[in-house]
PDB file of C-alpha atoms in Angstrom:
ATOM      1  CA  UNK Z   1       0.000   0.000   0.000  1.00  0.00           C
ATOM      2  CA  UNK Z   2       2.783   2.124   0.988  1.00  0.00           C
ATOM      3  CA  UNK Z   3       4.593   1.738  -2.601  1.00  0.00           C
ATOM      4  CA  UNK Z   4       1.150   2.565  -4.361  1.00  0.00           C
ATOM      5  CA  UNK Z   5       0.930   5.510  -2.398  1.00  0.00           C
ATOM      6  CA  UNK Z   6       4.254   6.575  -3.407  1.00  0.00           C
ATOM      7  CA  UNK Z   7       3.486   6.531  -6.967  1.00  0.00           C
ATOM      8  CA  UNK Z   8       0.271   8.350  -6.784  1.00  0.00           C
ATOM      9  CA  UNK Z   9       2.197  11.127  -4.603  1.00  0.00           C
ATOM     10  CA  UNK Z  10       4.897  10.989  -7.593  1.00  0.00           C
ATOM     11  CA  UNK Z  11       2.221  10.571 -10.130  1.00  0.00           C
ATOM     12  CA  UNK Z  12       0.116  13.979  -8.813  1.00  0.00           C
ATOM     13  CA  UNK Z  13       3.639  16.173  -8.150  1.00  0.00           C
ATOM     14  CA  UNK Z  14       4.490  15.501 -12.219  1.00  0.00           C
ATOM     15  CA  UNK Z  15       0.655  16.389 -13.200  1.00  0.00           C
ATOM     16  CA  UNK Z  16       0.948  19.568 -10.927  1.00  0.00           C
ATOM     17  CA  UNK Z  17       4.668  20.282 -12.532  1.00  0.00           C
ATOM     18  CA  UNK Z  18       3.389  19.728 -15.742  1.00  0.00           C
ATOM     19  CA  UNK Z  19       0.243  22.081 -15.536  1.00  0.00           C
ATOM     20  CA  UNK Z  20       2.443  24.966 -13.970  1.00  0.00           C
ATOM     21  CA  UNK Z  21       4.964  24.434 -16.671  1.00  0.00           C
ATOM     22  CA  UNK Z  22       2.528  24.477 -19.441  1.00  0.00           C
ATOM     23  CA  UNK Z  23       0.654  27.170 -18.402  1.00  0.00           C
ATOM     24  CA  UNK Z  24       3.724  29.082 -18.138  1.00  0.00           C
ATOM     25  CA  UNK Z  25       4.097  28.653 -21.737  1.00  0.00           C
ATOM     26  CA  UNK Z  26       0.738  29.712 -22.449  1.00  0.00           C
ATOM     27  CA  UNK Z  27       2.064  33.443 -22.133  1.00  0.00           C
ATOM     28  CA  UNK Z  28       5.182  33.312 -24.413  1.00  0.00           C
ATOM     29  CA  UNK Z  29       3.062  31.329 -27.095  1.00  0.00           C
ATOM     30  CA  UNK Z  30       2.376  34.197 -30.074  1.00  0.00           C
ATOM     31  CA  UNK Z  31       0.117  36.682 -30.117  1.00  0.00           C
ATOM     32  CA  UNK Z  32      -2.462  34.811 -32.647  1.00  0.00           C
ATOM     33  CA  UNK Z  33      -1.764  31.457 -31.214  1.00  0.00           C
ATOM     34  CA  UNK Z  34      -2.369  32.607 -27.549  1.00  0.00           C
ATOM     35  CA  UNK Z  35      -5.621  31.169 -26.049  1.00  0.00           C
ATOM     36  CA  UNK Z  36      -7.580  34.258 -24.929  1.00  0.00           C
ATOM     37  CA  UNK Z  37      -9.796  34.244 -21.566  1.00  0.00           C
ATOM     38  CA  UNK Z  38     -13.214  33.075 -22.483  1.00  0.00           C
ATOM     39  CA  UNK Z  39     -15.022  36.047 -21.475  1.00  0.00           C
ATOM     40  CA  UNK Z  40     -18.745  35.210 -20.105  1.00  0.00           C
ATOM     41  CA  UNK Z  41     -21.851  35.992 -22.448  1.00  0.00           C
ATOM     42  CA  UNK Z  42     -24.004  36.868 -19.494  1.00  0.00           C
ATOM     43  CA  UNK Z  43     -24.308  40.917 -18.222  1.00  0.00           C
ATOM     44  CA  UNK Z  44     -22.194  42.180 -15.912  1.00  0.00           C
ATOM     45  CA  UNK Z  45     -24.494  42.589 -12.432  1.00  0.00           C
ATOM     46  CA  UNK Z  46     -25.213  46.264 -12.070  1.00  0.00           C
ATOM     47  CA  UNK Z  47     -24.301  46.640  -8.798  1.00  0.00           C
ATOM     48  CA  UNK Z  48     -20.540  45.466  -9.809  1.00  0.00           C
ATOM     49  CA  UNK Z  49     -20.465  49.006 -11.563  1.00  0.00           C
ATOM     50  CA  UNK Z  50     -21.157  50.776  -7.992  1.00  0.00           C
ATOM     51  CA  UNK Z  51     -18.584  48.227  -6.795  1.00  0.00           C
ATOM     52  CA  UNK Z  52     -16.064  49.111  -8.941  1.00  0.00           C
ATOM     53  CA  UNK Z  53     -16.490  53.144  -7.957  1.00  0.00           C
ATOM     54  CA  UNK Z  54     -16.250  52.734  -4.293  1.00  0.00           C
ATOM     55  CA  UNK Z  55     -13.714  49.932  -3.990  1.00  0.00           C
ATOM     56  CA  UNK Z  56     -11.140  50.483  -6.238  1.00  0.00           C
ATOM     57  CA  UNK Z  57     -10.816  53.691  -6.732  1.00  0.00           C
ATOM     58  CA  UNK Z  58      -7.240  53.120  -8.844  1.00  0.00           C
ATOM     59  CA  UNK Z  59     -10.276  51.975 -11.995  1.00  0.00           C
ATOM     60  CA  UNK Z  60     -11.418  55.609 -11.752  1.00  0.00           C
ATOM     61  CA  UNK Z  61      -8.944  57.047 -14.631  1.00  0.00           C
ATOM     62  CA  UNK Z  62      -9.630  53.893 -16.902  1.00  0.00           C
ATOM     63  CA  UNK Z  63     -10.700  54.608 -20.577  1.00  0.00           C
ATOM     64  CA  UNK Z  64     -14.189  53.634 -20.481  1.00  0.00           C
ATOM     65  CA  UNK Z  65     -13.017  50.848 -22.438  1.00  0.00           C
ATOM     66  CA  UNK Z  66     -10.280  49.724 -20.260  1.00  0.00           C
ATOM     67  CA  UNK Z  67     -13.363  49.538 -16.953  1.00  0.00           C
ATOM     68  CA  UNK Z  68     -15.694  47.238 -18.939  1.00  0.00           C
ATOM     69  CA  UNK Z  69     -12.881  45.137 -19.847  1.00  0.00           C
ATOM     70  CA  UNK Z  70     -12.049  44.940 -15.990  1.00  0.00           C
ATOM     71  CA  UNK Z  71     -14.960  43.942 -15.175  1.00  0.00           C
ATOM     72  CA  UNK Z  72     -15.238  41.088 -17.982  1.00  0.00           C
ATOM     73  CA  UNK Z  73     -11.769  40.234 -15.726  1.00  0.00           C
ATOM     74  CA  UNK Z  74     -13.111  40.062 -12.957  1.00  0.00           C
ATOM     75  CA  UNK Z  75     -16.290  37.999 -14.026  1.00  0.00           C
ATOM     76  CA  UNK Z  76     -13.987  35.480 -15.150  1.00  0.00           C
ATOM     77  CA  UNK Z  77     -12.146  35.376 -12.169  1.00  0.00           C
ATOM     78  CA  UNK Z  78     -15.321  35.450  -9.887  1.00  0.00           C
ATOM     79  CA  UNK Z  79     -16.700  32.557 -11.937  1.00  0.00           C
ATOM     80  CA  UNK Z  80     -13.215  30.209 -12.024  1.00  0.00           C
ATOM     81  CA  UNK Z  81     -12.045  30.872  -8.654  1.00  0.00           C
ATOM     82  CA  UNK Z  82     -12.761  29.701  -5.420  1.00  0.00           C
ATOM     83  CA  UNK Z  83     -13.711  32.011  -2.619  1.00  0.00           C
ATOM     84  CA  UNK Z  84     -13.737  30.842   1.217  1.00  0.00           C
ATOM     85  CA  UNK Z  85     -14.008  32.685   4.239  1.00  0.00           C
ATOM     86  CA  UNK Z  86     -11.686  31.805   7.339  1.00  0.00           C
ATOM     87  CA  UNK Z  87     -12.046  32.516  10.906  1.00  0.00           C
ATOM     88  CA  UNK Z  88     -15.939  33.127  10.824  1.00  0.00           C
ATOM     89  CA  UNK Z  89     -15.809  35.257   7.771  1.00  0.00           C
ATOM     90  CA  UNK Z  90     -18.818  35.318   5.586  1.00  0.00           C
ATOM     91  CA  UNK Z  91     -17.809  36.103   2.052  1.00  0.00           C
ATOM     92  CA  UNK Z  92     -20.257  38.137   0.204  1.00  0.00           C
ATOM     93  CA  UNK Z  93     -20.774  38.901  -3.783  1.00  0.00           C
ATOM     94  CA  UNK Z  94     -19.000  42.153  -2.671  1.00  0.00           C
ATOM     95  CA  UNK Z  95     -15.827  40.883  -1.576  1.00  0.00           C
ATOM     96  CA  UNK Z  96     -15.655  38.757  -3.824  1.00  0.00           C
ATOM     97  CA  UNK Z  97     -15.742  41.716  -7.100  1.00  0.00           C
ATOM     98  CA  UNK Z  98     -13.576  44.007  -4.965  1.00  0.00           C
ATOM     99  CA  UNK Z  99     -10.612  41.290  -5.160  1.00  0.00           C
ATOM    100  CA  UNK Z 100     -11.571  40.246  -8.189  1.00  0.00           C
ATOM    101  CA  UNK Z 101     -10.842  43.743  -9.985  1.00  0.00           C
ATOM    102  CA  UNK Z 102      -7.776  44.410  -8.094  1.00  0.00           C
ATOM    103  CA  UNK Z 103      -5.923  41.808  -8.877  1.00  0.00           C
ATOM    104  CA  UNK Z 104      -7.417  41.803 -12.594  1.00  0.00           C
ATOM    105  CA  UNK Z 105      -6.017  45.038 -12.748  1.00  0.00           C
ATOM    106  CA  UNK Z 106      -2.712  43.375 -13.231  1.00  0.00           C
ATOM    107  CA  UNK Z 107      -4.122  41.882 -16.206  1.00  0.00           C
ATOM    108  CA  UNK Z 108      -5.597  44.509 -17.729  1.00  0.00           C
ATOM    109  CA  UNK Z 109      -3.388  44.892 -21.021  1.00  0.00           C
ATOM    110  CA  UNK Z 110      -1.779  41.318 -20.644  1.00  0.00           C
ATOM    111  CA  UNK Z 111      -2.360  37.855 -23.196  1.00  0.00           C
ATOM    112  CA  UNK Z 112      -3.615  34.856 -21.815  1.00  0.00           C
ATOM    113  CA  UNK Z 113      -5.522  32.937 -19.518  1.00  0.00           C
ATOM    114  CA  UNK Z 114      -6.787  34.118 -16.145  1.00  0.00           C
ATOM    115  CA  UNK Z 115      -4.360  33.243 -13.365  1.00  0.00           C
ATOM    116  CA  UNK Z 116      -4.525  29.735 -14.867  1.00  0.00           C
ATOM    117  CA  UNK Z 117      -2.425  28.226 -11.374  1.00  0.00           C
ATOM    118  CA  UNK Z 118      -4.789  29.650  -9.113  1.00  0.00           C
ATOM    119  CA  UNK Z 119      -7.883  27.911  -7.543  1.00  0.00           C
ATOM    120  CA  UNK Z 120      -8.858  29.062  -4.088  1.00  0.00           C
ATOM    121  CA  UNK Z 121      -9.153  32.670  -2.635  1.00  0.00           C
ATOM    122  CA  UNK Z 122      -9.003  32.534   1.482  1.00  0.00           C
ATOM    123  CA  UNK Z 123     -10.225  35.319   3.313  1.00  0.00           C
ATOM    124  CA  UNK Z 124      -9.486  36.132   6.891  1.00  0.00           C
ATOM    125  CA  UNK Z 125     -11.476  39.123   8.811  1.00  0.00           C
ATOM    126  CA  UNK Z 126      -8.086  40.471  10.166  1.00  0.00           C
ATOM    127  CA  UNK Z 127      -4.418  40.215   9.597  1.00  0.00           C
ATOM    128  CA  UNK Z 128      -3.869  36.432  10.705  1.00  0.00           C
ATOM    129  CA  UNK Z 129      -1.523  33.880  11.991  1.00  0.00           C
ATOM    130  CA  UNK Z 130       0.342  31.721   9.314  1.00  0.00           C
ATOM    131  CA  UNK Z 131       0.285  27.639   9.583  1.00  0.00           C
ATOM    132  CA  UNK Z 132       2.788  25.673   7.691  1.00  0.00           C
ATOM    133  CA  UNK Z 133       3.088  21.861   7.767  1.00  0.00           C
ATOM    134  CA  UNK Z 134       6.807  20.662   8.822  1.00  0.00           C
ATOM    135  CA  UNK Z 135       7.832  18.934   6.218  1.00  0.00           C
ATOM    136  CA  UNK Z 136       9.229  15.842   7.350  1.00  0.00           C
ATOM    137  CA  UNK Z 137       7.584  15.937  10.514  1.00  0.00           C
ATOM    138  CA  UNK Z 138       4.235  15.709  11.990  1.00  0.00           C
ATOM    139  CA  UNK Z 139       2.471  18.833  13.181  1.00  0.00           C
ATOM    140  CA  UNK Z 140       1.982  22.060  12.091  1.00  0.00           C
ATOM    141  CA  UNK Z 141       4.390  25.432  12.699  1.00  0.00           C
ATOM    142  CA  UNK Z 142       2.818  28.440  13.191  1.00  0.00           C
ATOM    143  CA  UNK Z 143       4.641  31.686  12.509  1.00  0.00           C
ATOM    144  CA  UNK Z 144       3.680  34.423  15.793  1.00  0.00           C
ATOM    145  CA  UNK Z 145       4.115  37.481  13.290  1.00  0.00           C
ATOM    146  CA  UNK Z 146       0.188  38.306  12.121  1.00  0.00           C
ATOM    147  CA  UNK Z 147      -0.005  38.653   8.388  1.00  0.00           C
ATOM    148  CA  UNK Z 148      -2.045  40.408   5.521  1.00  0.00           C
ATOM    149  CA  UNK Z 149      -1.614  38.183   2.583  1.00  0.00           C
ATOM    150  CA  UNK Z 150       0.138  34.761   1.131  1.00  0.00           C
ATOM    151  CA  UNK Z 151       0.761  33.507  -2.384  1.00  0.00           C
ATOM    152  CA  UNK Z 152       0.982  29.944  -2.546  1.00  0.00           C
ATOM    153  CA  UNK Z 153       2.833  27.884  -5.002  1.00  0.00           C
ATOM    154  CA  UNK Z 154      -0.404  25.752  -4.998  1.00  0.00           C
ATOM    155  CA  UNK Z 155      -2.744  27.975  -6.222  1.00  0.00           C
ATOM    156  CA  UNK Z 156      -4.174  29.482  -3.367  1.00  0.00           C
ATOM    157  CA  UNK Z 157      -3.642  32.641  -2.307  1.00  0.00           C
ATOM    158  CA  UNK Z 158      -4.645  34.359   1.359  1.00  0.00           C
ATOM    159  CA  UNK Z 159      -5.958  37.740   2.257  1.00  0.00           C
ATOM    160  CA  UNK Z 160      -6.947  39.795   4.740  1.00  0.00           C
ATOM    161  CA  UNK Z 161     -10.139  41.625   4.189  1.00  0.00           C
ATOM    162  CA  UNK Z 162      -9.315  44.239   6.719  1.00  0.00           C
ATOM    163  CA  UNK Z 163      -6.879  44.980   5.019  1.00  0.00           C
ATOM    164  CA  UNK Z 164      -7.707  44.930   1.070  1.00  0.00           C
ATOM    165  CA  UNK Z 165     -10.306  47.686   2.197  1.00  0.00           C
ATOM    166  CA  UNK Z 166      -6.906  49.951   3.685  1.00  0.00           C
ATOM    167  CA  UNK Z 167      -4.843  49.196   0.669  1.00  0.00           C
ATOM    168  CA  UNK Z 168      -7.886  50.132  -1.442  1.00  0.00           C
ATOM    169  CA  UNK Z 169      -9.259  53.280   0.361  1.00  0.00           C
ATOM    170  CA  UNK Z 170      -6.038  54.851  -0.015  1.00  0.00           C
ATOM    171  CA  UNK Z 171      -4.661  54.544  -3.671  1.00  0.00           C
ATOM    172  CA  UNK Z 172      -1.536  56.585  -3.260  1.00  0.00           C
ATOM    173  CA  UNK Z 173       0.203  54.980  -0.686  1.00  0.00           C
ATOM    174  CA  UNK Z 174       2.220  52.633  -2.090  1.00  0.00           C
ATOM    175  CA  UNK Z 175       0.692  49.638  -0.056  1.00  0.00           C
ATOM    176  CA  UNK Z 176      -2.021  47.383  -1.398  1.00  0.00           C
ATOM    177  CA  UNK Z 177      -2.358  43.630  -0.079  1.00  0.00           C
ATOM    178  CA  UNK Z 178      -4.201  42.764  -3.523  1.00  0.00           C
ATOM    179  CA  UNK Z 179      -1.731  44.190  -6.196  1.00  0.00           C
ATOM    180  CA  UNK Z 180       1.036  42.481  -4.074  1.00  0.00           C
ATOM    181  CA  UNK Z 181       0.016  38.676  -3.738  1.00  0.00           C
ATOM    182  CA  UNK Z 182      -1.122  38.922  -7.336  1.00  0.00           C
ATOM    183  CA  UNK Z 183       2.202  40.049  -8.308  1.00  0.00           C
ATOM    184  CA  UNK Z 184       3.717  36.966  -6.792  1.00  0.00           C
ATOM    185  CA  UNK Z 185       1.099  35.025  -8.641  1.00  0.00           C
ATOM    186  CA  UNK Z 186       2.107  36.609 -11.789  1.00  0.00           C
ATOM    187  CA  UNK Z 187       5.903  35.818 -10.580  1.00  0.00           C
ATOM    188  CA  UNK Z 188       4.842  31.877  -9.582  1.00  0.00           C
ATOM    189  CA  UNK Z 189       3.509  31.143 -13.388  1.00  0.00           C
ATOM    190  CA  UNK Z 190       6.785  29.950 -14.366  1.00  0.00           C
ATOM    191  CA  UNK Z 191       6.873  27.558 -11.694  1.00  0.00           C
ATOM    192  CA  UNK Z 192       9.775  29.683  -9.747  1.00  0.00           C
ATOM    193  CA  UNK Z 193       9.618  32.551  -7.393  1.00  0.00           C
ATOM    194  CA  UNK Z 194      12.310  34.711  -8.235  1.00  0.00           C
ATOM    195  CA  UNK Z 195      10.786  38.240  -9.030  1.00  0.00           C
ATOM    196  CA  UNK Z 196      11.147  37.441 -12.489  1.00  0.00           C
ATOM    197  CA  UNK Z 197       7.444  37.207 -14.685  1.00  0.00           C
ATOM    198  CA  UNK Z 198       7.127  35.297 -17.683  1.00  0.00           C
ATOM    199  CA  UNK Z 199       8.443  37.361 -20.612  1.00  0.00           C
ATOM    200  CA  UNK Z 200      10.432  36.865 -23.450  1.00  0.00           C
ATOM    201  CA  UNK Z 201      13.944  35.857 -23.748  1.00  0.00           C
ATOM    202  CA  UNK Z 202      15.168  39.043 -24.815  1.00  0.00           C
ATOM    203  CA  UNK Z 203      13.096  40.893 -22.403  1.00  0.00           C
ATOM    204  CA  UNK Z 204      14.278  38.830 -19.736  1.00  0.00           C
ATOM    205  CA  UNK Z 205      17.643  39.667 -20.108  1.00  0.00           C
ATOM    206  CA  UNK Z 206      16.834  43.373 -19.570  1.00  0.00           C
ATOM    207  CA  UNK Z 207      14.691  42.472 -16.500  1.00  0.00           C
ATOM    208  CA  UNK Z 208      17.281  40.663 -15.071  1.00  0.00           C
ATOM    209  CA  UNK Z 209      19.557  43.253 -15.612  1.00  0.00           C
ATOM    210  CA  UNK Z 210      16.881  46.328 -13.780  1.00  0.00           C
ATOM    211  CA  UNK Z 211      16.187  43.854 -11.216  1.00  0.00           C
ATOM    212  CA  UNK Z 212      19.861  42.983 -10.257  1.00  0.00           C
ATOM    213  CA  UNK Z 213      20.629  46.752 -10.095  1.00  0.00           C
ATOM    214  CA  UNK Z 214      17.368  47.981  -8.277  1.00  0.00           C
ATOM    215  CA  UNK Z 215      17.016  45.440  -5.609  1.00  0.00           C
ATOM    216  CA  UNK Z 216      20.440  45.989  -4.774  1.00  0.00           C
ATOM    217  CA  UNK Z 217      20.088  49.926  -4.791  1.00  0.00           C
ATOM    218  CA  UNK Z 218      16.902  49.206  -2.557  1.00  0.00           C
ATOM    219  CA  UNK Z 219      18.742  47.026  -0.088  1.00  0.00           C
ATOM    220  CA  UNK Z 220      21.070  49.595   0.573  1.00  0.00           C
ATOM    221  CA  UNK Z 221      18.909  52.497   1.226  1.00  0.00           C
ATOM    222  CA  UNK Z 222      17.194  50.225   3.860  1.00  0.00           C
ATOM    223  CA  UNK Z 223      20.044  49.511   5.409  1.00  0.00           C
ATOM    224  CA  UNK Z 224      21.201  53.092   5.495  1.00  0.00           C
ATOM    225  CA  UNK Z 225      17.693  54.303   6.459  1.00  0.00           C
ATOM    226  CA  UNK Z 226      17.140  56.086   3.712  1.00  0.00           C
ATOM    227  CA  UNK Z 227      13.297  56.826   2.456  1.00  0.00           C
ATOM    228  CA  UNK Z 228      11.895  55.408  -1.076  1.00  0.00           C
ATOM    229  CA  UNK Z 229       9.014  54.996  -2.909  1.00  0.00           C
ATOM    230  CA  UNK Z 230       9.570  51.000  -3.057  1.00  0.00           C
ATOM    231  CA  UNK Z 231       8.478  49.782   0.592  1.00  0.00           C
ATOM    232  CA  UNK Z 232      11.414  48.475   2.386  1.00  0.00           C
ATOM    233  CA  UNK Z 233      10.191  44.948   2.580  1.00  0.00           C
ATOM    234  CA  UNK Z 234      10.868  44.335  -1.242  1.00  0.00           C
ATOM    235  CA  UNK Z 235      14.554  44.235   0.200  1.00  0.00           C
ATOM    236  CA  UNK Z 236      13.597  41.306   1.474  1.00  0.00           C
ATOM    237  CA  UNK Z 237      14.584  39.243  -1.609  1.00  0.00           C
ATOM    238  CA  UNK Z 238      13.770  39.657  -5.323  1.00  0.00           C
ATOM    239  CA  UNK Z 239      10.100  38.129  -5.318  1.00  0.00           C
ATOM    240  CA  UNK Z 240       9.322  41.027  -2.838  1.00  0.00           C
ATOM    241  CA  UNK Z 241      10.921  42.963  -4.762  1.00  0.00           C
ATOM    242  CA  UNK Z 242       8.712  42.638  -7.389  1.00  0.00           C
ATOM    243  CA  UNK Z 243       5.327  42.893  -5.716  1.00  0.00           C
ATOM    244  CA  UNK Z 244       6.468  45.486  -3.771  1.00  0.00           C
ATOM    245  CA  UNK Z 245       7.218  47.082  -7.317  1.00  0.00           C
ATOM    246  CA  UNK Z 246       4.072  46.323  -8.680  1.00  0.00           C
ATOM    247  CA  UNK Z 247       2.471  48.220  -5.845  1.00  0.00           C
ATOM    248  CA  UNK Z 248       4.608  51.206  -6.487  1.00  0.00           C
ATOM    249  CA  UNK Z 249       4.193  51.026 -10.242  1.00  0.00           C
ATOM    250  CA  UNK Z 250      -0.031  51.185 -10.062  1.00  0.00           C
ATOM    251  CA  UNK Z 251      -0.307  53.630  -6.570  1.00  0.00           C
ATOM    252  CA  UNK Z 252       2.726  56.119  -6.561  1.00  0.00           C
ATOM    253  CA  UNK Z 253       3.511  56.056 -10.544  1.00  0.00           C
ATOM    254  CA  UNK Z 254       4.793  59.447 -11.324  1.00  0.00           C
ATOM    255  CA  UNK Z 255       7.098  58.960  -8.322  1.00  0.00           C
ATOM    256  CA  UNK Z 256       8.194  55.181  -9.238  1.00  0.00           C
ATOM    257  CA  UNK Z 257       8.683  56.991 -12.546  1.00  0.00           C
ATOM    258  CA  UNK Z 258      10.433  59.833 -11.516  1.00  0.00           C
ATOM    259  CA  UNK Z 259      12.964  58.012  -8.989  1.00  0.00           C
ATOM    260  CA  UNK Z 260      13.439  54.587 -10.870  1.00  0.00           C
ATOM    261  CA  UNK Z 261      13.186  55.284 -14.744  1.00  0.00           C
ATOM    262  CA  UNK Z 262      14.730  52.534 -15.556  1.00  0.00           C
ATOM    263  CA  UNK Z 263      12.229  50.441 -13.293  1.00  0.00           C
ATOM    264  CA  UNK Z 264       9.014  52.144 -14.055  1.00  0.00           C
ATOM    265  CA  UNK Z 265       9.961  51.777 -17.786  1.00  0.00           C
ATOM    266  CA  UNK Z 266      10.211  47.577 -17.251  1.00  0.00           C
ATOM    267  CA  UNK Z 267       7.200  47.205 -15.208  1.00  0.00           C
ATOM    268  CA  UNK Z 268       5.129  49.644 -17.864  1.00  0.00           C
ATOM    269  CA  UNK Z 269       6.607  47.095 -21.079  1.00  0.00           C
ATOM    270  CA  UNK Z 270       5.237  44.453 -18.789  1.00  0.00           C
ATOM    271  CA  UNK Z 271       1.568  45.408 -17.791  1.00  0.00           C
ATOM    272  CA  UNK Z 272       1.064  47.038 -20.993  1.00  0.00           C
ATOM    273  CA  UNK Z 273       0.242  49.750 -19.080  1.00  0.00           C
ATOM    274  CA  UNK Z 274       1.464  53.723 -18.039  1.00  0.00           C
ATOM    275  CA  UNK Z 275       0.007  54.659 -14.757  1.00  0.00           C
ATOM    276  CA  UNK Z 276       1.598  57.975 -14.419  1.00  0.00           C
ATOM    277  CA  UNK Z 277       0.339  59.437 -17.788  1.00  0.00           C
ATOM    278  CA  UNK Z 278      -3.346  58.662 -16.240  1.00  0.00           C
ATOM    279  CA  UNK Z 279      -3.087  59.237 -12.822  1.00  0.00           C
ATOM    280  CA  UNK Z 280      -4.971  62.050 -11.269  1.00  0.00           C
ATOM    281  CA  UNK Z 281      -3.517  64.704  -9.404  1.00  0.00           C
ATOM    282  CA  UNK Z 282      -4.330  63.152  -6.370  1.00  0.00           C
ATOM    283  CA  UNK Z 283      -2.559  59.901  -6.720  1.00  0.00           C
ATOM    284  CA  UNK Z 284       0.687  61.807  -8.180  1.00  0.00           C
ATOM    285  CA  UNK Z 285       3.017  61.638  -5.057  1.00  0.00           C
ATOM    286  CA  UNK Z 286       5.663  64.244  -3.807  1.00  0.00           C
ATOM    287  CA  UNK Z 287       9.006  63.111  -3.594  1.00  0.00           C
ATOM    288  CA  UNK Z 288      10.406  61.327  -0.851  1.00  0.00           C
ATOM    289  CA  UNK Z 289      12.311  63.117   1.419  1.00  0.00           C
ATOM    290  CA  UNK Z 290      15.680  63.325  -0.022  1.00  0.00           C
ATOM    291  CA  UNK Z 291      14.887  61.666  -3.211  1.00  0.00           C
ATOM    292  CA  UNK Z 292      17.440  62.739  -5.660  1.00  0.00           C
TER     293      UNK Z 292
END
């Protein structure tokens, strides 16, 4: 029994490799060969509109084009993706849209399928306590510092709701729990967590290349103190990095642009997108104390 167990274990780790691998390569296929999300015939709800406006207010300077498209995004996700509340939490039609467009705001201007690795959205009430299995032991480890979000390798990814309503209500600050687990999704396509998303070869080579340089320059104005429009937990390690990036790049653009050229100019050739040349006057930041 043990040996057929084995194999199943083996069996289910090569499917799960395989799908991650293959959907990885569902982004670098060609344009015309790409398989395009299978947007949903049915309307959009109506109240999703009034959703939209209250929740995420980083969709006010869409095109008008660029909102209903976010919310065919977000139908999709809605409809593929499995919500669950933790700790008590009810999960509502409402909580469910506001993630939903957030993190299909990464996707906005991008090819291919709909977060094709992930499955299962879990929502906590509050920041909450992370449990990891040992591996190679029984019981569980629980970690004592509370936490907003998680990006699993798995497909799952974990959220605060407390806290997706903060990152939301204030679209200028830099910090949004949403735009920064997504990231890491974006990041975990490839099958690796290593700040780098799936692009192309030669596109990769640049990334690598603004990556290496920026993380480093971030590292060492947190360790000398100095203030910066990338939050100093990207210097954590180049996945961070990234998200942390990502949050920069939608919430303090013109700054992001301003202070990291090079940076801003990556993560725009990426999304497709160019925050700064839409953002409002209220979401373009001052500079950072100091900032050169």
């Amino acid at each position: 029994m043990s040996d057929l167990l084995e194999v199943i274990l083996v069996g289910l780790a090569c499917f799960v490799g395989g799908y991650i691998a293959l959907a990885g390569l569902l982004r670098r296929i060609p344009i015309p060969w790409r398989p395009q999300i299978p947007f949903r015939s049915d309307p959009i709800p109506p109240a999703w509109y009034d959703v939209l406006d209250r929740r995420v207010p980083l969709a006010r300077d869409l095109a008008s084009t660029e909102r209903e498209r976010l919310l065919r995004l977000a139908q999709v996700f809605v409809a593929e993706k499995h919500f669950e509340g933790c700790a008590g939490l009810a999960v509502t039609e409402e909580m469910k849209m506001t993630i939903a467009a957030e993190a299909c705001l990464l996707l906005l201007h991008l090819d291919g399928p709909c977060y094709p690795t992930l499955r299962t959205v879990l929502i906590y009430p509050h920041a909450f306590i992370a449990k990891h299995v040992l591996r190679g032991q029984t019981g569980i480890a629980q970690e004592a510092i509370p936490l907003r979000g998680e990006s699993w390798r798995d497909g799952v990814v974990v959220i605060s709701w407390d806290d997706v309503v903060c990152g939301a209500r204030d679209a200028a600050d830099g910090s949004n729990v949403v735009l920064h687990e997504f990231a890491h999704q974006l990041d975990q396509e490839d099958g690796a967590t290593d700040g780098a998303p799936l692009l192309s070869s030669t596109a990769l080579r640049t990334w690598g290349r603004v990556l290496a340089a920026e993380y480093e320059r971030l590292r060492e104005d947190a360790a000398a103190g100095r203030p910066s429009v990338l939050d100093a937990y990207g210097a954590t390690n180049k996945a961070e990095f990234f998200a942390v990036a990502t949050e920069s790049f939608f919430e303090r653009p013109v700054q992001l642009e301003r202070e990291h050229p090079e940076l801003y100019q990556q993560l725009q050739q990426f999304y497709g997108q160019d925050p700064a040349r839409r953002a409002a006057p209220d979401l373009a930041s001052p500079p950072s104390p100091g900032a050169p």
